[in-house]
Short mmCIF file of C-alpha atoms in Angstrom, two decimals:
data_model
loop_
_atom_site.label_atom_id
_atom_site.label_comp_id
_atom_site.label_asym_id
_atom_site.label_seq_id
_atom_site.Cartn_x
_atom_site.Cartn_y
_atom_site.Cartn_z
CA MET A 1 -0.30 26.60 -26.06
CA ASP A 2 2.22 27.66 -23.45
CA PRO A 3 3.41 24.76 -21.20
CA THR A 4 3.12 26.82 -18.00
CA ALA A 5 -0.49 27.66 -18.83
CA ILE A 6 -1.17 23.94 -19.31
CA LEU A 7 0.48 23.20 -15.96
CA ASP A 8 -1.67 25.85 -14.27
CA MET A 9 -4.79 24.29 -15.74
CA ALA A 10 -3.65 20.79 -14.69
CA VAL A 11 -3.06 22.04 -11.14
CA THR A 12 -6.55 23.54 -10.99
CA ILE A 13 -8.13 20.30 -12.29
CA ALA A 14 -6.09 18.27 -9.79
CA LEU A 15 -7.18 20.50 -6.89
CA ILE A 16 -10.84 20.01 -7.87
CA LEU A 17 -10.45 16.21 -8.15
CA LEU A 18 -8.61 16.04 -4.82
CA SER A 19 -11.27 18.14 -3.08
CA LEU A 20 -13.94 15.77 -4.40
CA SER A 21 -12.05 12.74 -3.11
CA PHE A 22 -11.62 14.50 0.25
CA LEU A 23 -15.41 14.87 0.50
CA LEU A 24 -16.10 11.26 -0.55
CA THR A 25 -13.57 9.91 1.97
CA ILE A 26 -15.02 12.05 4.77
CA PHE A 27 -18.47 10.68 3.89
CA ARG A 28 -17.11 7.14 4.33
CA ILE A 29 -15.52 8.07 7.68
CA LEU A 30 -18.79 9.51 8.99
CA ARG A 31 -20.83 6.62 7.62
CA GLY A 32 -18.64 3.87 9.11
CA PRO A 33 -20.20 1.38 9.70
CA THR A 34 -17.32 -0.29 11.59
CA LEU A 35 -14.14 0.99 13.22
CA PRO A 36 -11.76 -0.57 10.63
CA ASP A 37 -13.75 1.16 7.86
CA ARG A 38 -13.16 4.50 9.54
CA ILE A 39 -9.45 3.73 10.00
CA VAL A 40 -9.09 2.90 6.29
CA GLY A 41 -10.85 6.19 5.58
CA LEU A 42 -8.46 8.15 7.81
CA ASP A 43 -5.47 6.45 6.18
CA MET A 44 -6.84 7.44 2.78
CA LEU A 45 -7.38 11.00 4.06
CA VAL A 46 -3.67 11.23 4.92
CA ALA A 47 -2.74 9.97 1.44
CA ILE A 48 -4.99 12.58 -0.19
CA ALA A 49 -3.59 15.30 2.08
CA ILE A 50 -0.06 14.37 0.96
CA GLY A 51 -1.20 14.65 -2.65
CA PHE A 52 -2.77 18.02 -1.87
CA ILE A 53 0.47 19.28 -0.32
CA ALA A 54 2.42 18.15 -3.39
CA VAL A 55 0.02 19.99 -5.71
CA ILE A 56 0.18 23.13 -3.57
CA GLY A 57 3.97 22.79 -3.67
CA ILE A 58 3.86 22.81 -7.48
CA LYS A 59 1.46 25.75 -7.52
CA THR A 60 3.49 27.96 -5.15
CA ARG A 61 6.99 26.65 -6.19
CA TYR A 62 7.85 26.44 -2.50
CA ALA A 63 10.15 23.43 -2.00
CA LEU A 64 9.68 23.19 1.76
CA TYR A 65 6.29 21.52 1.21
CA VAL A 66 8.08 18.25 0.38
CA ASP A 67 9.34 17.96 3.97
CA ILE A 68 5.85 18.59 5.30
CA ALA A 69 4.47 15.85 3.04
CA ILE A 70 7.08 13.35 4.24
CA ALA A 71 6.48 14.22 7.90
CA LEU A 72 2.71 13.86 7.41
CA GLY A 73 3.25 10.47 5.77
CA LEU A 74 5.32 9.32 8.75
CA VAL A 75 2.73 10.49 11.27
CA GLY A 76 -0.09 8.94 9.23
CA PHE A 77 1.67 5.58 9.10
CA LEU A 78 2.27 5.61 12.86
CA ALA A 79 -1.37 6.59 13.46
CA THR A 80 -2.63 3.68 11.35
CA VAL A 81 -0.36 1.27 13.18
CA ALA A 82 -1.58 2.60 16.53
CA PHE A 83 -5.23 2.29 15.40
CA ALA A 84 -4.61 -1.31 14.31
CA ARG A 85 -3.16 -2.04 17.76
CA PHE A 86 -6.26 -0.45 19.29
CA VAL A 87 -8.61 -2.65 17.21
CA LEU A 88 -6.61 -5.67 18.33
CA SER A 89 -6.57 -4.72 22.01
CA ARG A 90 -10.27 -3.81 22.09
CA GLY A 91 -10.82 -7.38 20.91
CA LYS A 92 -14.47 -7.13 19.92
CA THR A 93 -16.55 -5.89 17.01
CA GLU A 94 -19.43 -3.42 17.06
CA ASP A 95 -21.85 -6.38 16.86
CA ASP A 96 -20.26 -7.96 19.94
CA ILE A 97 -20.67 -4.73 21.89
CA LEU A 98 -24.34 -4.45 20.82
CA THR A 99 -25.11 -8.04 21.85
CA GLU A 100 -23.31 -7.56 25.14
CA SER A 101 -25.23 -4.42 26.05
CA ARG A 102 -28.53 -5.99 24.96
CA ASN A 103 -27.85 -9.05 27.14
CA ALA A 104 -26.91 -6.80 30.04
CA ALA A 105 -30.14 -4.82 29.65
CA GLN A 106 -32.20 -8.01 29.57
CA ARG A 107 -30.47 -9.34 32.67
CA ALA A 108 -31.04 -6.06 34.50
CA ALA A 109 -34.73 -6.08 33.54
CA LYS A 110 -35.09 -9.68 34.77
CA ASP A 111 -33.36 -8.84 38.06
CA ALA A 112 -35.65 -5.84 38.57
CA ARG A 113 -38.74 -7.94 37.88
CA ARG A 114 -37.60 -10.61 40.32
CA ALA A 115 -36.87 -8.00 42.97
CA ALA A 116 -40.32 -6.49 42.48
CA GLY A 117 -41.93 -9.97 42.79
CA ASN A 118 -40.06 -10.69 46.05
CA ASN A 119 -41.16 -7.37 47.49
CA GLY A 120 -44.79 -8.13 46.64
CA LYS A 121 -44.53 -11.57 48.31
CA GLY A 122 -42.99 -10.01 51.44
CA ASN A 123 -45.90 -7.60 51.84
CA THR A 124 -48.68 -10.13 51.77
CA MET B 1 28.93 -7.21 -0.79
CA SER B 2 32.57 -6.07 -0.85
CA LEU B 3 32.18 -5.41 -4.56
CA PHE B 4 29.30 -3.09 -3.77
CA LEU B 5 31.61 -1.28 -1.33
CA ILE B 6 34.29 -0.94 -4.04
CA ASN B 7 31.59 0.40 -6.33
CA VAL B 8 30.61 3.07 -3.77
CA LEU B 9 34.28 3.95 -3.17
CA LEU B 10 34.84 4.42 -6.89
CA ALA B 11 31.79 6.67 -7.04
CA LEU B 12 33.20 8.76 -4.14
CA ALA B 13 36.55 8.92 -5.95
CA TRP B 14 34.79 10.19 -9.08
CA ALA B 15 33.03 12.87 -7.03
CA ALA B 16 36.32 13.88 -5.38
CA VAL B 17 38.15 14.11 -8.71
CA THR B 18 35.43 16.16 -10.36
CA GLY B 19 35.13 18.26 -7.20
CA SER B 20 31.36 18.23 -6.73
CA PHE B 21 29.51 16.07 -4.23
CA THR B 22 25.98 16.68 -5.52
CA PHE B 23 23.51 13.81 -5.67
CA LEU B 24 23.50 13.78 -9.46
CA ASN B 25 27.28 13.65 -9.74
CA LEU B 26 27.49 10.83 -7.18
CA ALA B 27 24.85 8.86 -9.08
CA PHE B 28 26.73 9.41 -12.32
CA GLY B 29 29.97 8.29 -10.59
CA PHE B 30 28.17 5.17 -9.37
CA VAL B 31 27.07 4.31 -12.90
CA LEU B 32 30.61 4.92 -14.20
CA ALA B 33 32.09 2.71 -11.45
CA THR B 34 29.60 -0.05 -12.31
CA GLY B 35 30.66 0.18 -15.92
CA ALA B 36 34.35 0.02 -14.95
CA LEU B 37 33.75 -3.01 -12.73
CA SER B 38 31.78 -4.75 -15.45
CA LEU B 39 34.75 -4.35 -17.81
CA ILE B 40 37.00 -6.33 -15.44
CA ARG B 41 34.31 -8.72 -14.12
CA GLU B 42 36.22 -11.84 -15.26
CA GLN B 43 39.37 -10.78 -13.39
CA VAL B 44 37.85 -9.72 -10.04
CA GLY B 45 35.22 -12.45 -9.97
CA SER B 46 32.24 -10.12 -9.98
CA VAL B 47 30.13 -12.07 -12.48
CA GLY B 48 27.76 -13.10 -9.69
CA TYR B 49 27.54 -9.50 -8.50
CA PHE B 50 26.31 -8.33 -11.88
CA SER B 51 23.83 -11.11 -12.48
CA ARG B 52 22.43 -10.56 -8.96
CA ALA B 53 22.20 -6.81 -9.54
CA ARG B 54 20.40 -7.48 -12.81
CA ARG B 55 17.92 -9.78 -11.03
CA VAL B 56 17.26 -7.26 -8.24
CA ILE B 57 16.65 -4.57 -10.86
CA SER B 58 14.33 -6.84 -12.83
CA LEU B 59 12.39 -7.56 -9.60
CA MET B 60 12.03 -3.80 -9.03
CA LEU B 61 10.86 -3.21 -12.61
CA LEU B 62 8.32 -6.03 -12.31
CA PHE B 63 7.08 -4.44 -9.08
CA VAL B 64 6.59 -1.00 -10.63
CA TYR B 65 4.82 -2.55 -13.64
CA GLU B 66 2.49 -4.59 -11.42
CA LEU B 67 1.73 -1.54 -9.24
CA ILE B 68 0.64 0.51 -12.25
CA LEU B 69 -1.40 -2.43 -13.56
CA SER B 70 -3.08 -2.95 -10.19
CA ALA B 71 -4.00 0.72 -9.73
CA TRP B 72 -5.45 0.66 -13.23
CA LYS B 73 -7.46 -2.51 -12.50
CA VAL B 74 -8.86 -1.00 -9.29
CA ALA B 75 -9.83 2.10 -11.29
CA VAL B 76 -11.63 0.04 -13.93
CA LEU B 77 -13.36 -2.08 -11.29
CA VAL B 78 -14.54 0.91 -9.28
CA LEU B 79 -15.77 2.87 -12.28
CA THR B 80 -17.85 0.07 -13.86
CA PRO B 81 -21.49 0.76 -13.06
CA ARG B 82 -22.36 -2.79 -11.97
CA MET B 83 -19.62 -4.25 -9.81
CA ASP B 84 -19.41 -8.03 -10.09
CA LEU B 85 -17.29 -8.97 -7.10
CA LYS B 86 -16.30 -12.40 -5.88
CA PRO B 87 -13.96 -11.57 -2.99
CA GLY B 88 -12.48 -14.19 -0.70
CA ILE B 89 -9.43 -15.33 1.27
CA PHE B 90 -7.26 -18.17 0.01
CA ALA B 91 -4.21 -19.86 1.48
CA TYR B 92 -0.96 -19.66 -0.45
CA PRO B 93 1.65 -22.35 0.33
CA LEU B 94 5.01 -20.62 0.89
CA LYS B 95 8.22 -21.95 -0.55
CA LEU B 96 10.31 -19.13 0.94
CA ASP B 97 11.36 -19.61 4.54
CA ARG B 98 13.36 -16.59 5.68
CA ASP B 99 11.51 -13.79 7.50
CA PHE B 100 12.91 -11.09 5.25
CA GLU B 101 11.80 -12.85 2.08
CA ILE B 102 8.31 -13.58 3.41
CA THR B 103 7.93 -9.90 4.37
CA LEU B 104 9.04 -8.82 0.91
CA LEU B 105 6.66 -11.27 -0.78
CA ALA B 106 3.73 -10.17 1.42
CA ASN B 107 4.38 -6.50 0.63
CA LEU B 108 4.69 -7.17 -3.08
CA ILE B 109 1.46 -9.18 -3.06
CA THR B 110 -0.36 -6.34 -1.34
CA LEU B 111 0.60 -3.85 -4.03
CA THR B 112 -0.26 -6.10 -6.98
CA PRO B 113 -3.56 -6.53 -8.83
CA GLY B 114 -6.49 -7.68 -6.75
CA THR B 115 -4.58 -9.27 -3.88
CA LEU B 116 -3.91 -8.22 -0.27
CA SER B 117 -1.94 -10.33 2.19
CA VAL B 118 -3.79 -10.73 5.49
CA ASP B 119 -1.80 -13.09 7.67
CA VAL B 120 0.96 -15.70 7.87
CA SER B 121 0.16 -18.99 9.59
CA ASP B 122 2.09 -19.64 12.79
CA ASP B 123 4.20 -22.40 11.26
CA ARG B 124 5.07 -20.12 8.28
CA ARG B 125 3.77 -22.58 5.74
CA PHE B 126 0.84 -20.54 4.47
CA LEU B 127 0.26 -16.95 3.54
CA TYR B 128 -3.39 -15.94 3.69
CA VAL B 129 -4.25 -13.66 0.80
CA HIS B 130 -7.46 -11.69 0.29
CA ALA B 131 -8.35 -11.51 -3.39
CA ILE B 132 -10.92 -9.17 -4.86
CA ASP B 133 -11.74 -11.78 -7.49
CA CYS B 134 -11.37 -15.16 -5.83
CA SER B 135 -13.33 -17.26 -8.35
CA ASP B 136 -10.15 -19.00 -9.52
CA PRO B 137 -7.56 -19.04 -6.70
CA ASP B 138 -5.38 -21.67 -8.42
CA SER B 139 -4.48 -19.29 -11.24
CA ILE B 140 -3.61 -16.52 -8.75
CA ARG B 141 -1.44 -19.00 -6.83
CA ARG B 142 0.31 -19.93 -10.06
CA ASP B 143 0.87 -16.28 -10.96
CA ILE B 144 2.48 -15.54 -7.58
CA ALA B 145 4.63 -18.68 -7.64
CA GLU B 146 5.92 -18.05 -11.16
CA GLY B 147 6.21 -14.28 -10.81
CA PHE B 148 7.31 -12.78 -7.51
CA GLU B 149 8.29 -15.87 -5.55
CA ARG B 150 10.59 -17.15 -8.29
CA LYS B 151 12.13 -13.69 -8.77
CA ILE B 152 12.71 -13.26 -5.04
CA MET B 153 14.36 -16.68 -4.89
CA GLU B 154 16.60 -15.79 -7.83
CA ALA B 155 17.56 -12.43 -6.37
CA PHE B 156 18.29 -13.41 -2.76
CA HIS B 157 19.31 -17.06 -2.78
CA MET C 1 12.54 22.72 -25.15
CA MET C 2 13.62 20.25 -22.42
CA ALA C 3 12.16 22.44 -19.68
CA SER C 4 8.79 22.78 -21.39
CA LEU C 5 8.70 19.01 -22.00
CA LEU C 6 9.31 18.41 -18.27
CA THR C 7 6.55 20.90 -17.45
CA LEU C 8 4.15 19.00 -19.69
CA VAL C 9 5.14 15.68 -18.12
CA SER C 10 4.56 16.98 -14.60
CA ALA C 11 1.19 18.48 -15.68
CA ALA C 12 0.13 15.04 -16.98
CA LEU C 13 1.35 13.33 -13.78
CA VAL C 14 -0.58 15.82 -11.61
CA VAL C 15 -3.86 15.10 -13.39
CA ILE C 16 -3.31 11.30 -13.43
CA GLY C 17 -2.33 11.24 -9.75
CA ALA C 18 -5.38 13.26 -8.73
CA PHE C 19 -7.55 10.95 -10.85
CA PHE C 20 -6.21 7.89 -8.99
CA ALA C 21 -6.85 9.56 -5.63
CA LEU C 22 -10.45 10.21 -6.72
CA VAL C 23 -10.83 6.61 -7.91
CA ALA C 24 -9.53 5.34 -4.58
CA SER C 25 -12.09 7.36 -2.64
CA ILE C 26 -14.93 6.28 -4.97
CA GLY C 27 -13.78 2.72 -4.32
CA LEU C 28 -13.84 3.41 -0.59
CA LEU C 29 -17.45 4.48 -1.00
CA ARG C 30 -18.71 1.72 -3.30
CA LEU C 31 -16.96 -1.48 -2.22
CA PRO C 32 -18.89 -3.71 0.19
CA ASP C 33 -16.63 -4.58 3.15
CA VAL C 34 -13.49 -3.37 4.92
CA TYR C 35 -11.15 -5.83 3.17
CA THR C 36 -12.18 -4.86 -0.34
CA ARG C 37 -12.03 -1.19 0.62
CA MET C 38 -8.46 -1.75 1.72
CA HIS C 39 -7.64 -2.83 -1.85
CA ALA C 40 -8.75 0.55 -3.18
CA ALA C 41 -7.03 2.58 -0.46
CA SER C 42 -3.69 0.75 -0.50
CA LYS C 43 -3.25 0.56 -4.28
CA ALA C 44 -4.94 3.48 -5.96
CA GLY C 45 -4.32 5.75 -2.94
CA THR C 46 -0.57 5.04 -2.84
CA MET C 47 -0.40 5.40 -6.61
CA GLY C 48 -2.15 8.77 -6.43
CA SER C 49 0.01 10.42 -3.79
CA GLY C 50 3.14 8.80 -5.25
CA LEU C 51 2.46 10.23 -8.70
CA LEU C 52 1.74 13.69 -7.27
CA LEU C 53 5.06 13.64 -5.37
CA ILE C 54 6.92 12.51 -8.52
CA ALA C 55 5.29 15.41 -10.39
CA LEU C 56 6.57 17.75 -7.66
CA ALA C 57 10.06 16.25 -7.99
CA ILE C 58 10.11 16.75 -11.76
CA HIS C 59 8.74 20.26 -11.51
CA ALA C 60 11.13 21.38 -8.73
CA GLY C 61 14.20 20.60 -10.82
CA ASP C 62 16.86 21.00 -8.09
CA THR C 63 18.45 17.82 -6.80
CA GLY C 64 17.77 18.39 -3.10
CA THR C 65 14.00 18.62 -3.53
CA MET C 66 14.04 15.85 -6.11
CA SER C 67 15.87 13.34 -3.91
CA ARG C 68 13.63 14.16 -0.92
CA ALA C 69 10.46 13.71 -2.97
CA LEU C 70 11.68 10.40 -4.39
CA ALA C 71 12.66 9.24 -0.88
CA GLY C 72 9.12 10.11 0.18
CA VAL C 73 7.67 8.01 -2.65
CA VAL C 74 9.82 5.03 -1.67
CA PHE C 75 8.76 5.51 1.95
CA PHE C 76 5.06 5.44 1.01
CA LEU C 77 5.54 2.36 -1.16
CA LEU C 78 7.16 0.64 1.83
CA THR C 79 4.63 1.68 4.48
CA ALA C 80 1.29 1.42 2.61
CA PRO C 81 1.28 -2.40 2.35
CA ILE C 82 2.47 -2.73 5.95
CA SER C 83 -0.34 -0.63 7.39
CA ALA C 84 -2.95 -2.35 5.17
CA HIS C 85 -1.63 -5.75 6.25
CA LEU C 86 -1.63 -4.80 9.96
CA LEU C 87 -5.17 -3.46 9.80
CA ALA C 88 -6.48 -6.48 7.86
CA LYS C 89 -4.86 -8.87 10.32
CA ALA C 90 -6.21 -6.99 13.33
CA ALA C 91 -9.72 -6.75 11.86
CA TYR C 92 -9.78 -10.43 10.93
CA SER C 93 -8.47 -11.74 14.22
CA VAL C 94 -10.94 -9.58 16.18
CA GLY C 95 -13.77 -11.07 14.17
CA TYR C 96 -14.92 -8.63 11.51
CA ARG C 97 -16.37 -11.03 8.93
CA LEU C 98 -16.07 -10.87 5.18
CA ASP C 99 -19.05 -9.51 3.30
CA ALA C 100 -21.80 -12.00 2.41
CA ILE C 101 -20.93 -11.99 -1.30
CA SER C 102 -17.48 -13.49 -0.59
CA VAL C 103 -16.99 -16.84 -2.30
CA ARG C 104 -14.43 -18.53 -0.05
CA ASP C 105 -12.54 -18.15 3.23
CA GLU C 106 -9.72 -20.65 3.66
CA MET C 107 -8.41 -18.78 6.66
CA ALA C 108 -11.43 -19.64 8.82
CA GLU C 109 -10.60 -23.36 8.59
CA ASN C 110 -7.08 -22.94 9.90
CA VAL C 111 -7.29 -20.07 12.34
CA THR C 112 -8.95 -20.59 15.69
CA ASN C 113 -10.45 -17.36 16.86
CA ASP C 114 -9.98 -16.58 20.50
#
């Protein structure tokens, strides 16, 4: 069999595999459940996109794609670093935020009840 | 370090003499210059240079080997139908003390089978490592100490 | 002969690299918590895109493209562990716990969470 034909077939197989992994990673990003999970997913998405660009570069024999891949890698790295800083500066997990809002709601309900009780006492 | 400079200069000289400054020709010139220097290593006192270069190269080869092994292990782990995981974080007592070496060790640990460095303690005595199979942390500690840490010490001390 | 051999090698690398990318994303889906998922993303993911770039370098054949692709591979190998480490450290210090099946956590004894 002709080597170029084999390469063409390999490129097609690789594109299918990469598309599948794109879909799986996007499912993880949508699913979460926490912010770091989504960040890992986005990081992985950049890695797959770089792979995609390399495969497209082989398919089209257009050498400029290498520069795009490197630039995307740089941007992806910076984005992950920035996201990590954001996780650190937010300083609380999704569970913390849930508990906080639940506590706040309870406190508000209690305040409202007390206010209503005072009003009733004032009227009599 | 000056020997490395001489090596680069010889490579440039080779490129100038052959009249082509392509990457491939420069690399070939570098290899030729290394060979020339190794012939006169007794006279110019470059024995240490060569043994250090050999140790740095052996560290790099070990790294590539471990990376392939680790990707393969992750693949096997992920594709087994019933995953039997025992993940956990263990503390690794550091023998290295310079920032550069600790950084290198942490990066190497991250790209090797089943381990991911999470943090360094403030006094730089412990490296906290997350392992995907943490049922026997002592054997992982031994592997790191006898593999990467020893090689890094040999290459940069 | 040499050229067709190189073509075959880069075809093999393309398929293997894509396979590792797929494995990494399956790992992302199946593993239980963020730390174990990081294992899959940082190892198999880096391996996948690295292999695909090496395949591109072999296939391109001219030195300019080749050296840029190899520089890209080295760059990814340097940055992947750093970003995984940063994210793990941030997640741990903020208080994302390990999954319940974890067997030990020696960091909790020594690190005081603020």
